[in-house]
Amino acid sequence: MLTNHFTEEEVDQPVYTHIVRLSRYLYSITDVKQSLFLSILGHDGEQALFWGYELYFSGFQEETFDYLLDIAKILFQIYALDCDEDNHMIDLVNYSLYLWRLSPHDSDHQLGNCILTMCNHNHNLAPFIRTYFKTNIEKTSHLSDNIYITFDSEKVNNYTPSYSDKPLYKVLQYARKYAVNKTYNQLFQTYTPENLNEVYFKNWLYHASFSPLWEQRILEYGGIVDEEKHQVIFEDEDLEEEFYSKWNYEPDEQSIETHQKAMGNKEDLQNDLETFCKQYGYKIIEDV
C-alpha cells in the first residue's frame, strides 16, 4: 500500500481502482489538492487561493479545511509529526472551521484567511522529510516576518465569477487560470490514470459527478450515475437537452493550452527530492 502523504490517498499496487473526481472546472481533485499544497509551500498566495477555492466551491467545503489541517501538520510542525502541540497553524484552521460552521453561508472568507496566513509564514519541512524520506534537511530561505492575514470577504467573489456572457465551450478557457503542478507526481506517488481521454473527455460528466456541485446539477435534471458503464444517464431527453445546454463545457473541444492546464504536459520532467528541497528553500544534509 502506497500513500500520497500530501493528499492522504492510498494506492494499492499493482491493481488500483481509483476513481478520478473532477472539480467545478474539471480539474482532478487530487491535482487541485497537490497544487494547493505546492502553492502554499512556495508562498504563492494568488495561486493558493485559486486552488483552495476551486476545491471549496466544487462542494468540498469541510474537506478543504480538513486538507488545510493536513498541510498545517506537514509544514508547520516544530517537533515530530505526531505532536500537534505548539502548532499555531492547526489552531488557526480549527478556529476558522469553527466560525465557518457557525455561519457557512457568509463565511467563505475564512478559508482565505487560513490560506494567505499559511503563505505568509515560514514553514518547516524537516520533520516530514525525515519521517517519510529518511533524509535530514535544513532550511536555507526564510521570510523576514510571519504575518497573519485577514482575507476581505468581498474578494471571495473573484473566485465565483460569472461566465454568462461567454459561450459554454469557452468557459474552461477563461476559468482555468492556472495549470496543475504535476512535476512531483513520481516523488509524491500521485495516482495518474492511464487513459486521460476517458477521464477528461469521453466520460467527464461521470467523473465530475463525484463532486457535490456536479452531483447537485445532475440530480436537478433527473440524471442517474451508472457505475457499471461509468456514464451519467438522463431518462428524460428534454431534461438531458436542458442540462447540456446549460452545463456542457465541451472539454474535448478546448485548445491544447486549456487541456494541459488540467491534464498536464507529458513533456514535463519529473523532479526528485533534492530538486524539491532546493526549490522550496531547503538543502539535504544527509540520509538518516
PDB file of N, CA and C in Angstrom, residues 31 55 99 125 155 170 193 279 283:
ATOM      1  N   ASP A  31      -5.143  16.574  -8.162  1.00  0.00           N
ATOM      2  CA  ASP A  31      -4.215  17.578  -8.692  1.00  0.00           C
ATOM      3  C   ASP A  31      -4.449  18.941  -8.057  1.00  0.00           C
ATOM      4  N   LEU A  55     -11.342  23.861  -4.998  1.00  0.00           N
ATOM      5  CA  LEU A  55     -11.764  22.699  -4.210  1.00  0.00           C
ATOM      6  C   LEU A  55     -13.013  23.025  -3.395  1.00  0.00           C
ATOM      7  N   LEU A  99     -15.740  28.873  13.090  1.00  0.00           N
ATOM      8  CA  LEU A  99     -16.501  30.054  12.673  1.00  0.00           C
ATOM      9  C   LEU A  99     -17.302  29.770  11.413  1.00  0.00           C
ATOM     10  N   LEU A 125       9.727  21.865   6.825  1.00  0.00           N
ATOM     11  CA  LEU A 125       9.523  20.554   6.212  1.00  0.00           C
ATOM     12  C   LEU A 125      10.378  19.452   6.835  1.00  0.00           C
ATOM     13  N   LYS A 155     -13.650  39.835  -1.614  1.00  0.00           N
ATOM     14  CA  LYS A 155     -12.746  39.284  -2.622  1.00  0.00           C
ATOM     15  C   LYS A 155     -13.052  37.829  -2.952  1.00  0.00           C
ATOM     16  N   LYS A 170     -16.358  28.107 -24.222  1.00  0.00           N
ATOM     17  CA  LYS A 170     -15.219  28.960 -23.883  1.00  0.00           C
ATOM     18  C   LYS A 170     -15.029  29.148 -22.377  1.00  0.00           C
ATOM     19  N   PRO A 193      -4.255   8.488 -13.987  1.00  0.00           N
ATOM     20  CA  PRO A 193      -4.991   7.491 -14.776  1.00  0.00           C
ATOM     21  C   PRO A 193      -4.282   7.193 -16.085  1.00  0.00           C
ATOM     22  N   GLN A 279      14.018  23.868  -4.442  1.00  0.00           N
ATOM     23  CA  GLN A 279      13.012  24.800  -4.951  1.00  0.00           C
ATOM     24  C   GLN A 279      12.283  25.520  -3.825  1.00  0.00           C
ATOM     25  N   LYS A 283      18.009  22.426   1.937  1.00  0.00           N
ATOM     26  CA  LYS A 283      19.077  21.624   1.338  1.00  0.00           C
ATOM     27  C   LYS A 283      19.226  20.327   2.128  1.00  0.00           C
TER      28      LYS A 283
END
